[in-house]
Short mmCIF file of C-alpha atoms in Angstrom, two decimals:
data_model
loop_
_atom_site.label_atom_id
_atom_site.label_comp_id
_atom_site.label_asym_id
_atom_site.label_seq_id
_atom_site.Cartn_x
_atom_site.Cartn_y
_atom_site.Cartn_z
CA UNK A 172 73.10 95.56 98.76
CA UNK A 173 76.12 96.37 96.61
CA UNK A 174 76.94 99.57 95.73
CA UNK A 175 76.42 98.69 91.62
CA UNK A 176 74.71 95.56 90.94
CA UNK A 177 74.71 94.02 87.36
CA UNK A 178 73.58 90.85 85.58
CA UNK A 179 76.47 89.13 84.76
CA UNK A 180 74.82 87.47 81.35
CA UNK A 181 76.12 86.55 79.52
CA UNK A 182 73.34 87.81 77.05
CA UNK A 183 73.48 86.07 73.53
CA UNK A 184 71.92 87.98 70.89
CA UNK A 185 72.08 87.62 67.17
CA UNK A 186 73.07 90.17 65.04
CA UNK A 187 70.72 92.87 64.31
CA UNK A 188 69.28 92.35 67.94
CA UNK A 189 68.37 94.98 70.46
CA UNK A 190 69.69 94.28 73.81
CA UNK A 191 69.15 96.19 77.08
CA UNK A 192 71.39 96.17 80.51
CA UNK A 193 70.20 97.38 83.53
CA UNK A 194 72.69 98.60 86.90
CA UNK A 195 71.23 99.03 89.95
CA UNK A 196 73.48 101.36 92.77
CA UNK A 197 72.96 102.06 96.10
CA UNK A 198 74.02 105.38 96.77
CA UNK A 199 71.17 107.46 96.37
CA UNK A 200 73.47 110.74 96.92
CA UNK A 201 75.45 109.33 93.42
CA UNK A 202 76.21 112.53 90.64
CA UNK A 203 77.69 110.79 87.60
CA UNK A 204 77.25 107.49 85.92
CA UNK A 205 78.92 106.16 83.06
CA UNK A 206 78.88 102.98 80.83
CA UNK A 207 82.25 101.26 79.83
CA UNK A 208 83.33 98.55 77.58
CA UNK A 209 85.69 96.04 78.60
CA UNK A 210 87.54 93.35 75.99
CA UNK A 211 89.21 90.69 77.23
CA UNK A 212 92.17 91.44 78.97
CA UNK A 213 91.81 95.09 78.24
CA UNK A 214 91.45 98.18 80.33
CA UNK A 215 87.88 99.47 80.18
CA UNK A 216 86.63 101.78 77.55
CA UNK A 217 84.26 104.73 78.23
CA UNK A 218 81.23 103.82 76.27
CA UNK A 219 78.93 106.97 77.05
CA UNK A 220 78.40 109.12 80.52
CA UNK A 221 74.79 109.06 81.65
CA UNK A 222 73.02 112.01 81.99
CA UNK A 223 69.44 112.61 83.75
CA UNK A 224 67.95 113.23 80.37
CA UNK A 225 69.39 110.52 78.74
CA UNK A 226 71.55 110.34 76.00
CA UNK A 227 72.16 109.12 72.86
CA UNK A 228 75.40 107.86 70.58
CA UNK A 229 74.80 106.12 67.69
CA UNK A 230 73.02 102.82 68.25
CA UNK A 231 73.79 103.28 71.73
CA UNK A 232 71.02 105.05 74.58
CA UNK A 233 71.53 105.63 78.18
CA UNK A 234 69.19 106.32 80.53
CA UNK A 235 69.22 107.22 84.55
CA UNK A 236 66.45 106.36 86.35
CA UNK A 237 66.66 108.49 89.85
CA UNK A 238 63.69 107.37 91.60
CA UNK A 239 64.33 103.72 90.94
CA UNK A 240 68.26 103.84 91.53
CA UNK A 241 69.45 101.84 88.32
CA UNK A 242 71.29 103.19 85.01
CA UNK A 243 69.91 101.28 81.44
CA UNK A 244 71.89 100.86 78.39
CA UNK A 245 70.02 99.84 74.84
CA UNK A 246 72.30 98.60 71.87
CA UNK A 247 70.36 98.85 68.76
CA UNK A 248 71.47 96.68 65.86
CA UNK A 249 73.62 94.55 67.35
CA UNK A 250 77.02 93.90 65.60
CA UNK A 251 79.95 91.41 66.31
CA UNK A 252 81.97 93.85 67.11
CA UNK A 253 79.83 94.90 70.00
CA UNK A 254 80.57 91.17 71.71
CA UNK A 255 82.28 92.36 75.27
CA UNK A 256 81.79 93.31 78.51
CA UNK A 257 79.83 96.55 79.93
CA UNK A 258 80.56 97.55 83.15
CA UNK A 259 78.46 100.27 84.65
CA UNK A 260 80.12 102.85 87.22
CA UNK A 261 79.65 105.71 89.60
CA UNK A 262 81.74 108.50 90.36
CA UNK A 263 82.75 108.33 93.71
CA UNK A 264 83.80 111.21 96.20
CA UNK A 265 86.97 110.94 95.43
CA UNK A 266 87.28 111.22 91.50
CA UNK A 267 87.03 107.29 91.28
CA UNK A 268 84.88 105.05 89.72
CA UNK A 269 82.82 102.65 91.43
CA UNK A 270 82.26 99.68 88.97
CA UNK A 271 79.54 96.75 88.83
CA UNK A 272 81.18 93.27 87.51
CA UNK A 273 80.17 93.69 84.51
CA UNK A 274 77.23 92.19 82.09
CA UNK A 275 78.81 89.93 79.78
CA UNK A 276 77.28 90.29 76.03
CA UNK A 277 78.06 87.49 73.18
CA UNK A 278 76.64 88.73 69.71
CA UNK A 279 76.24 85.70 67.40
CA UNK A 280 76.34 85.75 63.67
CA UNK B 138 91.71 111.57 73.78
CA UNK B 139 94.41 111.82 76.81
CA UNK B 140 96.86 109.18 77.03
CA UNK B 141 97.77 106.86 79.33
CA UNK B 142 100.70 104.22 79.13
CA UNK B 143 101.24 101.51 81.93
CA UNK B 144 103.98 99.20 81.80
CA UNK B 145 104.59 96.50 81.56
CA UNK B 146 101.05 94.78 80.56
CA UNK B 147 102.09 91.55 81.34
CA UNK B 148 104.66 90.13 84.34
CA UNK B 149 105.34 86.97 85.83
CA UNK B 150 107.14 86.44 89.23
CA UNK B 151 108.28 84.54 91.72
CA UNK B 152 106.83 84.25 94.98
CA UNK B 153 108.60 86.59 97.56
CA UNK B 154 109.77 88.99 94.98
CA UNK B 155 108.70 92.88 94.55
CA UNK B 156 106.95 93.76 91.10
CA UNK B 157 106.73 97.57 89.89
CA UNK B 158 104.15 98.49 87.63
CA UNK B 159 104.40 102.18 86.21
CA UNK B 160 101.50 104.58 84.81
CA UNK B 161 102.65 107.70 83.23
CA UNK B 162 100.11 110.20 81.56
CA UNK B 163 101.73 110.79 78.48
CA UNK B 164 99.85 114.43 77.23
CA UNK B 165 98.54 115.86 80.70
CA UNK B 166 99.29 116.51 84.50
CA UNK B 167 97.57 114.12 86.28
CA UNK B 168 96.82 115.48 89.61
CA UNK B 169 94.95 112.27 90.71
CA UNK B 170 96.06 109.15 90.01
CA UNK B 171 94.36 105.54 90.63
CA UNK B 172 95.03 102.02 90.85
CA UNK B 173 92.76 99.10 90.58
CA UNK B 174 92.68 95.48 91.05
CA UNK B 175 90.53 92.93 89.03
CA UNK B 176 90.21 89.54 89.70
CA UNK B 177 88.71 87.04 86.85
CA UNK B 178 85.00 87.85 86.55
CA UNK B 179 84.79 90.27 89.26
CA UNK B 180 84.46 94.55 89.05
CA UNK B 181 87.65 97.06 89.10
CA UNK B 182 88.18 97.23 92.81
CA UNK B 183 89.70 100.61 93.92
CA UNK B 184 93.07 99.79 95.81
CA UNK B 185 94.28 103.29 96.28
CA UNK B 186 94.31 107.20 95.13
CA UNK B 187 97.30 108.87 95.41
CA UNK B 188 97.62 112.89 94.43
CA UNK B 189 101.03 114.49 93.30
CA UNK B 190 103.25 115.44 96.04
CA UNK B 191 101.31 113.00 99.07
CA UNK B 192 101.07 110.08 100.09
CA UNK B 193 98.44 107.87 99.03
CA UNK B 194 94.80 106.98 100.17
CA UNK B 195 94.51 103.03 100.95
CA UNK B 196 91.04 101.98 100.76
CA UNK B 197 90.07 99.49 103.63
CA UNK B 198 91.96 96.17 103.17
CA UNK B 199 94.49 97.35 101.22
CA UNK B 200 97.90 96.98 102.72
CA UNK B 201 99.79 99.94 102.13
CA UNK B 202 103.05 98.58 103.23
CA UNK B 203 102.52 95.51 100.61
CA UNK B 204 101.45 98.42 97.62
CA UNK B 205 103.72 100.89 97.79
CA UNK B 206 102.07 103.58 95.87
CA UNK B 207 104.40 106.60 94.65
CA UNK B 208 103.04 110.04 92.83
CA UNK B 209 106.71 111.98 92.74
CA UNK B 210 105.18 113.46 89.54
CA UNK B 211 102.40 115.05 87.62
CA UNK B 212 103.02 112.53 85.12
CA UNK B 213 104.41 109.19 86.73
CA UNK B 214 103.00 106.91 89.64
CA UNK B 215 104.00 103.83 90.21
CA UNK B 216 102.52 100.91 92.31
CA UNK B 217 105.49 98.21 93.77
CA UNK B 218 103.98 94.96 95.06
CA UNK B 219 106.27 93.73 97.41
CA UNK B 220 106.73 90.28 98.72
CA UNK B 221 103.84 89.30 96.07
CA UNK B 222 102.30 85.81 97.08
CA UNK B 223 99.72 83.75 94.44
CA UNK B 224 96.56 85.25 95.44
CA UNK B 225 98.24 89.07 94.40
CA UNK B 226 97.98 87.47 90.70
CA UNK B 227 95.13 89.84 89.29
CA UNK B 228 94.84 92.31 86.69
CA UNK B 229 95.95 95.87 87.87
CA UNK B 230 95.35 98.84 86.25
CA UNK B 231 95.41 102.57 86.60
CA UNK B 232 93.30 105.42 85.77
CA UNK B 233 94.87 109.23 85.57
CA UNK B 234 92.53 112.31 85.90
CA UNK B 235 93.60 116.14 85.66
CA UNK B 236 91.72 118.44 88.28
CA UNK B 237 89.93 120.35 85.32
CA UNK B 238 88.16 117.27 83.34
CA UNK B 239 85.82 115.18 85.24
CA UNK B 240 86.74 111.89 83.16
CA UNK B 241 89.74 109.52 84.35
CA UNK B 242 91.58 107.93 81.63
CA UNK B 243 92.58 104.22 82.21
CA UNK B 244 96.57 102.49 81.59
CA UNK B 245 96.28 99.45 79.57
CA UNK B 246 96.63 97.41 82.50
CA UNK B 247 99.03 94.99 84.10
CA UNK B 248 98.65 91.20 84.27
CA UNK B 249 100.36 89.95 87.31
CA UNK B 250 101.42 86.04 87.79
CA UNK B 251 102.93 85.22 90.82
CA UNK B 252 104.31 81.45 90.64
#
Protein backbone atom coordinates (compact mmCIF):
# COMPACT_ATOMS: atom_id res chain seq x y z
CA UNK A 1 0.00 0.00 0.00
CA UNK A 2 1.38 3.50 -0.56
CA UNK A 3 2.08 5.63 2.03
CA UNK A 4 -0.81 8.41 0.65
CA UNK A 5 -3.09 7.13 -1.85
CA UNK A 6 -5.36 9.54 -3.91
CA UNK A 7 -7.81 9.41 -6.82
CA UNK A 8 -6.22 10.98 -9.47
CA UNK A 9 -9.75 12.38 -11.10
CA UNK A 10 -9.87 14.22 -12.68
CA UNK A 11 -13.31 15.24 -11.07
CA UNK A 12 -15.46 17.60 -13.34
CA UNK A 13 -17.90 19.56 -11.53
CA UNK A 14 -19.92 22.54 -12.56
CA UNK A 15 -19.89 25.55 -10.85
CA UNK A 16 -21.75 25.83 -7.72
CA UNK A 17 -20.96 22.02 -7.13
CA UNK A 18 -19.85 20.35 -3.95
CA UNK A 19 -17.01 18.08 -4.44
CA UNK A 20 -15.29 15.77 -1.93
CA UNK A 21 -11.55 14.10 -2.05
CA UNK A 22 -10.61 11.46 -0.03
CA UNK A 23 -6.50 10.35 0.92
CA UNK A 24 -5.89 7.29 2.31
CA UNK A 25 -2.10 6.87 4.27
CA UNK A 26 -0.53 4.14 5.66
CA UNK A 27 1.26 5.16 8.55
CA UNK A 28 -0.93 4.73 11.31
CA UNK A 29 1.79 6.46 13.75
CA UNK A 30 1.19 9.83 11.21
CA UNK A 31 0.77 13.46 13.48
CA UNK A 32 -0.03 16.11 10.87
CA UNK A 33 -1.88 16.21 7.64
CA UNK A 34 -2.35 18.93 5.37
CA UNK A 35 -4.17 19.72 2.03
CA UNK A 36 -2.29 21.65 -0.80
CA UNK A 37 -3.13 23.16 -4.05
CA UNK A 38 -1.06 22.71 -6.96
CA UNK A 39 -1.49 24.90 -10.50
CA UNK A 40 0.12 23.88 -13.30
CA UNK A 41 3.63 24.19 -13.21
CA UNK A 42 3.53 25.74 -9.81
CA UNK A 43 4.93 24.85 -6.46
CA UNK A 44 2.17 23.61 -4.16
CA UNK A 45 0.06 25.84 -2.07
CA UNK A 46 -0.99 25.04 1.54
CA UNK A 47 -4.69 24.83 1.30
CA UNK A 48 -5.59 24.05 5.09
CA UNK A 49 -3.71 21.67 7.86
CA UNK A 50 -6.01 18.94 9.13
CA UNK A 51 -6.76 18.71 12.50
CA UNK A 52 -8.57 15.70 14.48
CA UNK A 53 -11.58 17.89 14.94
CA UNK A 54 -11.78 19.07 11.67
CA UNK A 55 -11.60 22.29 10.36
CA UNK A 56 -13.07 24.76 8.49
CA UNK A 57 -11.95 27.81 5.91
CA UNK A 58 -14.35 29.31 3.97
CA UNK A 59 -16.02 26.92 1.53
CA UNK A 60 -13.36 24.64 2.33
CA UNK A 61 -13.71 21.51 5.34
CA UNK A 62 -11.17 19.04 6.35
CA UNK A 63 -11.63 16.19 8.13
CA UNK A 64 -9.20 13.24 9.65
CA UNK A 65 -10.57 10.14 10.02
CA UNK A 66 -8.07 8.09 12.55
CA UNK A 67 -9.68 4.84 12.73
CA UNK A 68 -10.14 4.54 9.01
CA UNK A 69 -6.61 6.06 8.00
CA UNK A 70 -7.78 8.62 5.20
CA UNK A 71 -7.93 12.63 5.32
CA UNK A 72 -11.37 14.23 3.34
CA UNK A 73 -11.56 17.55 1.81
CA UNK A 74 -15.24 19.16 0.83
CA UNK A 75 -15.27 22.31 -1.56
CA UNK A 76 -18.55 23.94 -1.25
CA UNK A 77 -19.64 26.15 -4.13
CA UNK A 78 -17.41 25.35 -6.53
CA UNK A 79 -15.75 28.24 -8.50
CA UNK A 80 -13.40 28.34 -11.62
CA UNK A 81 -10.90 29.46 -9.83
CA UNK A 82 -10.83 26.40 -7.68
CA UNK A 83 -9.90 24.21 -11.10
CA UNK A 84 -6.31 22.55 -9.91
CA UNK A 85 -4.73 19.98 -8.31
CA UNK A 86 -4.98 18.89 -4.43
CA UNK A 87 -2.41 16.96 -3.16
CA UNK A 88 -2.82 15.57 0.29
CA UNK A 89 0.41 15.12 2.62
CA UNK A 90 1.84 13.87 5.86
CA UNK A 91 4.43 15.17 7.95
CA UNK A 92 7.09 12.91 8.05
CA UNK A 93 9.83 12.32 10.84
CA UNK A 94 11.92 14.43 9.47
CA UNK A 95 10.00 17.86 8.96
CA UNK A 96 9.02 16.67 5.32
CA UNK A 97 6.03 16.16 3.63
CA UNK A 98 4.93 13.00 2.33
CA UNK A 99 2.60 13.77 -0.70
CA UNK A 100 -0.17 11.61 -2.61
CA UNK A 101 -0.16 12.39 -6.60
CA UNK A 102 -2.61 14.45 -6.41
CA UNK A 103 -6.59 14.47 -7.31
CA UNK A 104 -6.98 16.42 -10.32
CA UNK A 105 -10.27 18.80 -10.15
CA UNK A 106 -11.71 20.61 -13.50
CA UNK A 107 -14.61 23.10 -12.50
CA UNK A 108 -16.74 23.81 -15.61
CA UNK A 109 -18.75 26.90 -16.23
CA UNK B 1 3.68 34.50 4.84
CA UNK B 2 7.62 33.47 4.76
CA UNK B 3 9.28 33.67 1.56
CA UNK B 4 10.93 31.54 -0.49
CA UNK B 5 12.75 32.33 -3.90
CA UNK B 6 14.32 29.47 -6.12
CA UNK B 7 16.08 30.21 -9.16
CA UNK B 8 15.98 29.85 -11.91
CA UNK B 9 12.27 28.37 -12.59
CA UNK B 10 13.01 27.23 -15.79
CA UNK B 11 16.55 25.63 -17.40
CA UNK B 12 17.41 23.77 -20.31
CA UNK B 13 20.69 21.75 -20.78
CA UNK B 14 22.70 19.71 -22.48
CA UNK B 15 23.31 16.26 -21.74
CA UNK B 16 26.59 15.78 -19.66
CA UNK B 17 26.48 19.21 -18.23
CA UNK B 18 26.01 20.26 -14.33
CA UNK B 19 22.81 22.45 -13.56
CA UNK B 20 22.58 24.52 -10.14
CA UNK B 21 19.37 25.36 -8.87
CA UNK B 22 19.40 27.79 -5.74
CA UNK B 23 16.65 28.24 -2.84
CA UNK B 24 17.21 31.07 -0.55
CA UNK B 25 14.64 31.95 2.28
CA UNK B 26 14.32 35.43 1.80
CA UNK B 27 12.69 36.65 5.57
CA UNK B 28 13.82 33.64 7.92
CA UNK B 29 16.68 31.16 8.94
CA UNK B 30 15.88 28.10 7.55
CA UNK B 31 17.38 25.47 9.64
CA UNK B 32 15.94 22.64 7.41
CA UNK B 33 15.93 22.77 4.02
CA UNK B 34 14.30 20.29 1.29
CA UNK B 35 14.39 19.34 -2.17
CA UNK B 36 11.91 17.51 -4.24
CA UNK B 37 11.51 15.95 -7.51
CA UNK B 38 8.21 15.70 -9.57
CA UNK B 39 7.76 13.94 -12.52
CA UNK B 40 4.52 14.70 -14.88
CA UNK B 41 1.49 13.36 -13.03
CA UNK B 42 3.25 11.83 -10.23
CA UNK B 43 3.57 13.18 -6.17
CA UNK B 44 6.60 15.52 -4.80
CA UNK B 45 9.14 12.83 -4.17
CA UNK B 46 11.56 13.76 -1.30
CA UNK B 47 15.22 13.65 -2.78
CA UNK B 48 17.05 14.97 0.19
CA UNK B 49 17.07 17.15 3.63
CA UNK B 50 19.93 18.93 4.31
CA UNK B 51 20.31 21.15 7.80
CA UNK B 52 22.69 24.27 8.04
CA UNK B 53 26.19 23.46 8.71
CA UNK B 54 25.92 19.28 7.55
CA UNK B 55 25.82 17.40 5.08
CA UNK B 56 22.72 16.25 3.64
CA UNK B 57 20.27 13.25 4.15
CA UNK B 58 19.81 11.23 0.68
CA UNK B 59 16.72 9.33 0.74
CA UNK B 60 17.13 5.74 -0.78
CA UNK B 61 17.86 6.00 -4.55
CA UNK B 62 19.01 9.21 -4.57
CA UNK B 63 22.55 9.58 -5.72
CA UNK B 64 24.24 11.93 -3.65
CA UNK B 65 27.28 12.22 -5.74
CA UNK B 66 24.86 13.11 -8.91
CA UNK B 67 22.79 15.91 -6.37
CA UNK B 68 25.15 17.69 -4.73
CA UNK B 69 23.17 19.26 -2.04
CA UNK B 70 24.88 22.36 -0.16
CA UNK B 71 23.32 24.24 3.16
CA UNK B 72 26.57 26.76 3.82
CA UNK B 73 23.77 29.04 5.13
CA UNK B 74 20.70 29.72 7.14
CA UNK B 75 19.38 31.25 4.17
CA UNK B 76 20.86 29.59 0.90
CA UNK B 77 20.97 25.82 -0.29
CA UNK B 78 21.59 24.89 -3.38
CA UNK B 79 21.08 21.53 -5.29
CA UNK B 80 23.87 20.97 -8.48
CA UNK B 81 22.83 18.15 -10.83
CA UNK B 82 25.80 17.00 -12.29
CA UNK B 83 26.34 15.09 -15.43
CA UNK B 84 22.34 15.48 -15.90
CA UNK B 85 21.08 12.80 -18.50
CA UNK B 86 17.17 13.01 -20.08
CA UNK B 87 15.42 11.10 -17.52
CA UNK B 88 16.83 13.97 -14.66
CA UNK B 89 14.27 16.34 -16.71
CA UNK B 90 11.56 16.80 -13.85
CA UNK B 91 10.28 19.55 -11.90
CA UNK B 92 12.44 20.26 -8.72
CA UNK B 93 11.53 22.21 -6.04
CA UNK B 94 12.39 23.13 -2.51
CA UNK B 95 10.69 23.65 0.67
CA UNK B 96 12.48 25.79 3.71
CA UNK B 97 11.29 25.34 7.37
CA UNK B 98 12.66 27.27 10.58
CA UNK B 99 12.99 24.95 13.76
CA UNK B 100 10.20 27.05 15.59
CA UNK B 101 7.14 26.80 12.92
CA UNK B 102 5.96 23.44 12.03
CA UNK B 103 4.99 24.55 8.31
CA UNK B 104 7.69 24.32 5.37
CA UNK B 105 7.39 26.94 2.84
CA UNK B 106 7.90 25.80 -0.84
CA UNK B 107 10.50 27.74 -3.81
CA UNK B 108 8.63 28.27 -6.90
CA UNK B 109 10.22 25.43 -8.42
CA UNK B 110 12.66 24.56 -11.15
CA UNK B 111 11.82 23.04 -14.54
CA UNK B 112 14.71 21.04 -15.72
CA UNK B 113 15.18 19.94 -19.62
CA UNK B 114 17.97 17.99 -20.33
CA UNK B 115 18.36 17.63 -24.31
Amino acid sequence: RKEVEQDPGPFNVPEGATVAFNCTYSNSASQSFFWYRQDCRKEPKLLMSVYSSGNEDGRFTAQLNRASQYISLLIRDSKLSDSATYLCARGGSQGNLIFGKGTKLSVKP
Amino acid sequence: GAVVSQHPSRVICKSGTSVKIECRSLDFQATTMFWYRQFPKQSLMLMATSNEGSKATYEQGVEKDKFLINHASLTLSTLTVTSAHPEDSSFYICSARTGYVTEAFFGQGTRLTVV
